Amino acid sequence: MRSLVLTKFHFLSMWNWRSVYLGRFIEPIAFLILLGGGLSGSVATRAGSYPAFMLIGLICVVAFRAGTSTVSDVANDRKWGIFAIYVMQGGGIAGYLGSLVLFAVSVFLVQVLTLAGVASVLFGADVMQADQLFQLVALGIVIVVGWVGFGAAAGARIQSYSKRDLVITLTSLPVVLAAPLFYPLDSAPHYIKWLSAANPLTYQVAWLRAEGLEITRGYGFAAAWCLTGLLLAFFLLRAADRISNER
């Protein structure tokens, strides 16, 4: 019950950070409209349809943004004593993580369905079939939960807004661009391929684009990713100071 109450406060906090969340919703739509529309006739993919190829990449971007947003949420909760009050009232670490997951998954679902709607209007209703979208959403949720775990783990170690902003700034753009989200790796330079090999999004977008029996393997890898992130977050949050040192 405490976890659900805390989830409600996460949703209410969207109003206080409305400009940030508005940007999170606009960014992937802008990528789809401008980049997807501009490159749809010039980028060849094995799947054939570049808008569908890019839409799956954007689902990965949205999932990754859930992780960076969680870093901010946990840092804010520790700075303003929300995490401390929750624990003092008998809330557990698992419940706190559950509230973060419920909030992040809800935002993710709205973003993905919005992207799918915009894509169908711009590029035709057949850009993605309903069963494929369901599969992407289901697998995407597992990936999101993993990113929430890693984001919470990072937030448990961050003691200041400046460090939080530095971490997000230095990781966001390189992680998104150094993965085959918007372009195939076949013709990419060698250094891009090396960077992609160390990038989690490279493997996650491959899971989402898998077909046939590879889908089952993708779910297995995603589940391992999810479990690793949650366990890391659980132990780091349990060991973290309830209130950060920043004042």
mmCIF file of C-alpha atoms in Angstrom:
data_model
loop_
_atom_site.group_PDB
_atom_site.id
_atom_site.type_symbol
_atom_site.label_atom_id
_atom_site.label_comp_id
_atom_site.label_asym_id
_atom_site.label_seq_id
_atom_site.Cartn_x
_atom_site.Cartn_y
_atom_site.Cartn_z
ATOM 1 C CA MET A 1 0.000 0.000 0.000
ATOM 2 C CA ARG A 2 2.816 2.423 0.855
ATOM 3 C CA SER A 3 4.352 1.636 -2.512
ATOM 4 C CA LEU A 4 1.152 2.665 -4.319
ATOM 5 C CA VAL A 5 0.945 5.898 -2.321
ATOM 6 C CA LEU A 6 4.530 6.693 -3.267
ATOM 7 C CA THR A 7 3.732 5.891 -6.900
ATOM 8 C CA LYS A 8 0.947 8.471 -6.750
ATOM 9 C CA PHE A 9 3.440 11.081 -5.559
ATOM 10 C CA HIS A 10 5.745 10.188 -8.451
ATOM 11 C CA PHE A 11 2.885 10.978 -10.821
ATOM 12 C CA LEU A 12 2.064 14.206 -8.983
ATOM 13 C CA SER A 13 5.707 15.259 -9.264
ATOM 14 C CA MET A 14 5.277 15.333 -13.040
ATOM 15 C CA TRP A 15 3.538 18.696 -12.642
ATOM 16 C CA ASN A 16 6.497 20.162 -10.760
ATOM 17 C CA TRP A 17 8.826 18.882 -13.501
ATOM 18 C CA ARG A 18 6.340 19.365 -16.343
ATOM 19 C CA SER A 19 8.823 21.055 -18.682
ATOM 20 C CA VAL A 20 11.199 18.078 -18.315
ATOM 21 C CA TYR A 21 8.476 15.532 -18.992
ATOM 22 C CA LEU A 22 7.103 17.574 -21.874
ATOM 23 C CA GLY A 23 10.580 17.419 -23.410
ATOM 24 C CA ARG A 24 10.700 13.649 -22.880
ATOM 25 C CA PHE A 25 7.462 13.252 -24.825
ATOM 26 C CA ILE A 26 8.363 15.701 -27.595
ATOM 27 C CA GLU A 27 11.908 14.430 -28.224
ATOM 28 C CA PRO A 28 11.092 10.950 -29.649
ATOM 29 C CA ILE A 29 8.167 12.340 -31.666
ATOM 30 C CA ALA A 30 10.452 14.985 -33.167
ATOM 31 C CA PHE A 31 13.013 12.288 -34.037
ATOM 32 C CA LEU A 32 10.298 10.224 -35.715
ATOM 33 C CA ILE A 33 8.809 13.107 -37.701
ATOM 34 C CA LEU A 34 12.004 14.884 -38.744
ATOM 35 C CA LEU A 35 14.694 12.205 -38.840
ATOM 36 C CA GLY A 36 12.388 9.358 -39.810
ATOM 37 C CA GLY A 37 10.703 11.381 -42.522
ATOM 38 C CA GLY A 38 13.953 12.830 -43.844
ATOM 39 C CA LEU A 39 15.822 9.526 -44.060
ATOM 40 C CA SER A 40 12.967 7.186 -44.990
ATOM 41 C CA GLY A 41 13.860 7.304 -48.676
ATOM 42 C CA SER A 42 17.640 7.204 -48.387
ATOM 43 C CA VAL A 43 18.513 4.622 -45.697
ATOM 44 C CA ALA A 44 18.226 0.988 -46.686
ATOM 45 C CA THR A 45 17.630 -1.629 -43.990
ATOM 46 C CA ARG A 46 17.325 -5.377 -44.078
ATOM 47 C CA ALA A 47 13.803 -5.029 -42.714
ATOM 48 C CA GLY A 48 12.886 -2.888 -45.716
ATOM 49 C CA SER A 49 10.856 -0.175 -43.982
ATOM 50 C CA TYR A 50 13.000 2.538 -42.443
ATOM 51 C CA PRO A 51 10.129 4.080 -40.378
ATOM 52 C CA ALA A 52 9.516 0.674 -38.739
ATOM 53 C CA PHE A 53 13.268 0.250 -38.236
ATOM 54 C CA MET A 54 13.500 3.666 -36.596
ATOM 55 C CA LEU A 55 10.361 3.213 -34.507
ATOM 56 C CA ILE A 56 11.949 0.206 -32.792
ATOM 57 C CA GLY A 57 15.082 2.276 -32.203
ATOM 58 C CA LEU A 58 12.971 5.004 -30.606
ATOM 59 C CA ILE A 59 11.386 2.463 -28.277
ATOM 60 C CA CYS A 60 14.923 1.741 -27.065
ATOM 61 C CA VAL A 61 15.558 5.468 -26.602
ATOM 62 C CA VAL A 62 12.374 5.822 -24.551
ATOM 63 C CA ALA A 63 13.387 2.821 -22.422
ATOM 64 C CA PHE A 64 16.846 4.306 -21.832
ATOM 65 C CA ARG A 65 15.339 7.678 -20.883
ATOM 66 C CA ALA A 66 13.383 5.866 -18.173
ATOM 67 C CA GLY A 67 16.732 4.975 -16.621
ATOM 68 C CA THR A 68 18.136 8.530 -16.740
ATOM 69 C CA SER A 69 14.866 9.856 -15.337
ATOM 70 C CA THR A 70 15.097 7.366 -12.472
ATOM 71 C CA VAL A 71 18.563 8.701 -11.620
ATOM 72 C CA SER A 72 16.977 12.133 -11.136
ATOM 73 C CA ASP A 73 13.985 10.775 -9.221
ATOM 74 C CA VAL A 74 16.104 8.855 -6.710
ATOM 75 C CA ALA A 75 18.528 11.766 -6.288
ATOM 76 C CA ASN A 76 15.583 14.109 -5.643
ATOM 77 C CA ASP A 77 13.930 11.676 -3.222
ATOM 78 C CA ARG A 78 17.152 11.432 -1.215
ATOM 79 C CA LYS A 79 17.840 15.166 -1.297
ATOM 80 C CA TRP A 80 14.375 16.193 -0.064
ATOM 81 C CA GLY A 81 13.965 13.357 2.452
ATOM 82 C CA ILE A 82 11.188 11.504 0.638
ATOM 83 C CA PHE A 83 13.172 8.281 0.625
ATOM 84 C CA ALA A 84 13.996 8.707 4.334
ATOM 85 C CA ILE A 85 10.368 9.385 5.300
ATOM 86 C CA TYR A 86 9.185 6.387 3.292
ATOM 87 C CA VAL A 87 11.657 4.073 5.057
ATOM 88 C CA MET A 88 10.926 5.569 8.503
ATOM 89 C CA GLN A 89 7.219 4.844 8.003
ATOM 90 C CA GLY A 90 7.976 1.173 7.426
ATOM 91 C CA GLY A 91 8.448 1.105 3.671
ATOM 92 C CA GLY A 92 10.948 -1.389 2.285
ATOM 93 C CA ILE A 93 13.520 -1.054 -0.463
ATOM 94 C CA ALA A 94 11.604 -3.481 -2.693
ATOM 95 C CA GLY A 95 8.464 -1.368 -2.318
ATOM 96 C CA TYR A 96 10.364 1.790 -3.176
ATOM 97 C CA LEU A 97 11.757 0.129 -6.296
ATOM 98 C CA GLY A 98 8.264 -1.077 -7.139
ATOM 99 C CA SER A 99 6.941 2.490 -7.095
ATOM 100 C CA LEU A 100 9.702 3.595 -9.457
ATOM 101 C CA VAL A 101 8.951 0.687 -11.790
ATOM 102 C CA LEU A 102 5.185 1.324 -11.857
ATOM 103 C CA PHE A 103 5.716 4.980 -12.659
ATOM 104 C CA ALA A 104 8.368 4.380 -15.332
ATOM 105 C CA VAL A 105 6.398 1.600 -17.053
ATOM 106 C CA SER A 106 3.256 3.771 -17.166
ATOM 107 C CA VAL A 107 5.124 6.658 -18.784
ATOM 108 C CA PHE A 108 6.815 4.224 -21.192
ATOM 109 C CA LEU A 109 3.480 2.766 -22.312
ATOM 110 C CA VAL A 110 2.013 6.200 -23.048
ATOM 111 C CA GLN A 111 5.131 7.232 -24.983
ATOM 112 C CA VAL A 112 5.264 4.055 -27.096
ATOM 113 C CA LEU A 113 1.555 4.123 -27.937
ATOM 114 C CA THR A 114 1.851 7.800 -28.869
ATOM 115 C CA LEU A 115 4.832 7.053 -31.119
ATOM 116 C CA ALA A 116 2.976 4.165 -32.764
ATOM 117 C CA GLY A 117 -0.027 6.421 -33.396
ATOM 118 C CA VAL A 118 2.089 9.189 -34.923
ATOM 119 C CA ALA A 119 3.978 6.652 -37.069
ATOM 120 C CA SER A 120 0.738 5.163 -38.407
ATOM 121 C CA VAL A 121 -0.525 8.632 -39.373
ATOM 122 C CA LEU A 122 2.720 9.674 -41.067
ATOM 123 C CA PHE A 123 3.823 6.431 -42.712
ATOM 124 C CA GLY A 124 0.652 4.377 -42.983
ATOM 125 C CA ALA A 125 -1.249 2.034 -40.711
ATOM 126 C CA ASP A 126 0.841 -0.925 -41.892
ATOM 127 C CA VAL A 127 4.107 0.520 -40.520
ATOM 128 C CA MET A 128 3.724 -1.918 -37.639
ATOM 129 C CA GLN A 129 1.248 -4.731 -37.053
ATOM 130 C CA ALA A 130 -0.698 -4.930 -33.801
ATOM 131 C CA ASP A 131 0.841 -8.256 -32.776
ATOM 132 C CA GLN A 132 4.353 -6.929 -33.411
ATOM 133 C CA LEU A 133 3.588 -3.794 -31.376
ATOM 134 C CA PHE A 134 2.326 -5.958 -28.516
ATOM 135 C CA GLN A 135 5.547 -7.972 -28.602
ATOM 136 C CA LEU A 136 7.649 -4.799 -28.612
ATOM 137 C CA VAL A 137 5.729 -3.346 -25.691
ATOM 138 C CA ALA A 138 5.999 -6.550 -23.650
ATOM 139 C CA LEU A 139 9.727 -6.925 -24.245
ATOM 140 C CA GLY A 140 10.237 -3.179 -23.878
ATOM 141 C CA ILE A 141 8.692 -3.244 -20.407
ATOM 142 C CA VAL A 142 11.240 -5.828 -19.278
ATOM 143 C CA ILE A 143 14.047 -3.653 -20.661
ATOM 144 C CA VAL A 144 12.596 -0.560 -18.965
ATOM 145 C CA VAL A 145 12.507 -2.289 -15.589
ATOM 146 C CA GLY A 146 16.194 -3.114 -16.002
ATOM 147 C CA TRP A 147 17.018 0.503 -16.841
ATOM 148 C CA VAL A 148 15.025 1.651 -13.795
ATOM 149 C CA GLY A 149 17.164 -0.656 -11.681
ATOM 150 C CA PHE A 150 20.431 0.693 -13.062
ATOM 151 C CA GLY A 151 19.135 4.255 -12.794
ATOM 152 C CA ALA A 152 18.131 3.735 -9.164
ATOM 153 C CA ALA A 153 21.540 2.222 -8.448
ATOM 154 C CA ALA A 154 23.234 5.303 -9.890
ATOM 155 C CA GLY A 155 20.882 7.589 -7.972
ATOM 156 C CA ALA A 156 21.802 5.789 -4.749
ATOM 157 C CA ARG A 157 25.441 6.812 -5.233
ATOM 158 C CA ILE A 158 24.939 10.385 -6.418
ATOM 159 C CA GLN A 159 25.156 13.079 -3.763
ATOM 160 C CA SER A 160 24.496 16.271 -5.740
ATOM 161 C CA TYR A 161 22.473 17.762 -8.580
ATOM 162 C CA SER A 162 25.631 18.818 -10.384
ATOM 163 C CA LYS A 163 27.001 15.260 -10.395
ATOM 164 C CA ARG A 164 23.621 13.918 -11.456
ATOM 165 C CA ASP A 165 23.415 16.340 -14.385
ATOM 166 C CA LEU A 166 27.021 15.584 -15.373
ATOM 167 C CA VAL A 167 26.395 11.826 -15.424
ATOM 168 C CA ILE A 168 23.225 12.179 -17.502
ATOM 169 C CA THR A 169 24.770 14.676 -19.928
ATOM 170 C CA LEU A 170 27.909 12.640 -20.528
ATOM 171 C CA THR A 171 26.083 9.354 -21.019
ATOM 172 C CA SER A 172 22.800 10.164 -22.791
ATOM 173 C CA LEU A 173 23.872 11.334 -26.234
ATOM 174 C CA PRO A 174 26.842 8.936 -26.704
ATOM 175 C CA VAL A 175 24.775 5.937 -25.599
ATOM 176 C CA VAL A 176 21.920 6.810 -27.967
ATOM 177 C CA LEU A 177 24.075 7.638 -30.993
ATOM 178 C CA ALA A 178 26.649 4.841 -30.600
ATOM 179 C CA ALA A 179 24.059 2.126 -31.192
ATOM 180 C CA PRO A 180 22.257 1.010 -34.366
ATOM 181 C CA LEU A 181 18.997 2.657 -33.380
ATOM 182 C CA PHE A 182 18.663 4.947 -36.389
ATOM 183 C CA TYR A 183 21.137 3.341 -38.789
ATOM 184 C CA PRO A 184 22.315 -0.196 -39.620
ATOM 185 C CA LEU A 185 25.825 -1.120 -38.505
ATOM 186 C CA ASP A 186 26.733 -2.785 -41.807
ATOM 187 C CA SER A 187 28.344 0.309 -43.346
ATOM 188 C CA ALA A 188 29.349 2.077 -40.120
ATOM 189 C CA PRO A 189 33.038 2.935 -39.457
ATOM 190 C CA HIS A 190 35.044 0.523 -37.340
ATOM 191 C CA TYR A 191 35.169 2.835 -34.315
ATOM 192 C CA ILE A 192 31.353 3.004 -34.272
ATOM 193 C CA LYS A 193 31.201 -0.788 -34.327
ATOM 194 C CA TRP A 194 33.662 -0.946 -31.409
ATOM 195 C CA LEU A 195 31.615 1.546 -29.401
ATOM 196 C CA SER A 196 28.408 -0.288 -30.256
ATOM 197 C CA ALA A 197 29.848 -3.553 -28.974
ATOM 198 C CA ALA A 198 30.109 -2.009 -25.487
ATOM 199 C CA ASN A 199 26.690 -0.341 -25.640
ATOM 200 C CA PRO A 200 23.687 -2.034 -23.965
ATOM 201 C CA LEU A 201 21.290 -0.418 -26.446
ATOM 202 C CA THR A 202 22.966 -2.299 -29.298
ATOM 203 C CA TYR A 203 21.866 -5.610 -27.822
ATOM 204 C CA GLN A 204 18.485 -4.366 -26.639
ATOM 205 C CA VAL A 205 17.483 -3.098 -30.076
ATOM 206 C CA ALA A 206 18.591 -6.468 -31.492
ATOM 207 C CA TRP A 207 16.260 -8.230 -29.051
ATOM 208 C CA LEU A 208 13.388 -6.004 -30.174
ATOM 209 C CA ARG A 209 14.102 -6.569 -33.872
ATOM 210 C CA ALA A 210 14.455 -10.344 -33.492
ATOM 211 C CA GLU A 211 12.153 -12.699 -35.319
ATOM 212 C CA GLY A 212 11.128 -16.322 -34.934
ATOM 213 C CA LEU A 213 12.990 -18.347 -32.330
ATOM 214 C CA GLU A 214 15.339 -15.429 -31.649
ATOM 215 C CA ILE A 215 12.479 -13.675 -29.837
ATOM 216 C CA THR A 216 12.602 -16.264 -27.033
ATOM 217 C CA ARG A 217 16.333 -15.715 -26.646
ATOM 218 C CA GLY A 218 15.691 -11.966 -26.522
ATOM 219 C CA TYR A 219 13.262 -12.407 -23.634
ATOM 220 C CA GLY A 220 15.849 -14.475 -21.786
ATOM 221 C CA PHE A 221 18.568 -11.852 -22.183
ATOM 222 C CA ALA A 222 16.125 -9.084 -21.255
ATOM 223 C CA ALA A 223 15.068 -10.941 -18.116
ATOM 224 C CA ALA A 224 18.722 -11.326 -17.082
ATOM 225 C CA TRP A 225 19.282 -7.601 -17.736
ATOM 226 C CA CYS A 226 16.189 -6.742 -15.674
ATOM 227 C CA LEU A 227 17.150 -8.958 -12.737
ATOM 228 C CA THR A 228 20.723 -7.631 -12.673
ATOM 229 C CA GLY A 229 19.544 -4.022 -12.605
ATOM 230 C CA LEU A 230 16.998 -4.601 -9.846
ATOM 231 C CA LEU A 231 19.409 -6.550 -7.642
ATOM 232 C CA LEU A 232 22.101 -3.889 -8.027
ATOM 233 C CA ALA A 233 19.599 -1.167 -7.159
ATOM 234 C CA PHE A 234 18.279 -3.092 -4.154
ATOM 235 C CA PHE A 235 21.675 -3.566 -2.540
ATOM 236 C CA LEU A 236 22.956 -0.064 -3.302
ATOM 237 C CA LEU A 237 19.768 1.585 -2.043
ATOM 238 C CA ARG A 238 19.821 -0.519 1.108
ATOM 239 C CA ALA A 239 23.393 0.617 1.805
ATOM 240 C CA ALA A 240 22.834 4.250 0.780
ATOM 241 C CA ASP A 241 22.287 7.166 3.156
ATOM 242 C CA ARG A 242 18.577 7.874 3.413
ATOM 243 C CA ILE A 243 19.287 11.568 2.828
ATOM 244 C CA SER A 244 22.048 12.756 0.502
ATOM 245 C CA ASN A 245 24.777 15.101 1.673
ATOM 246 C CA GLU A 246 23.677 17.930 -0.626
ATOM 247 C CA ARG A 247 21.981 20.921 1.017
#
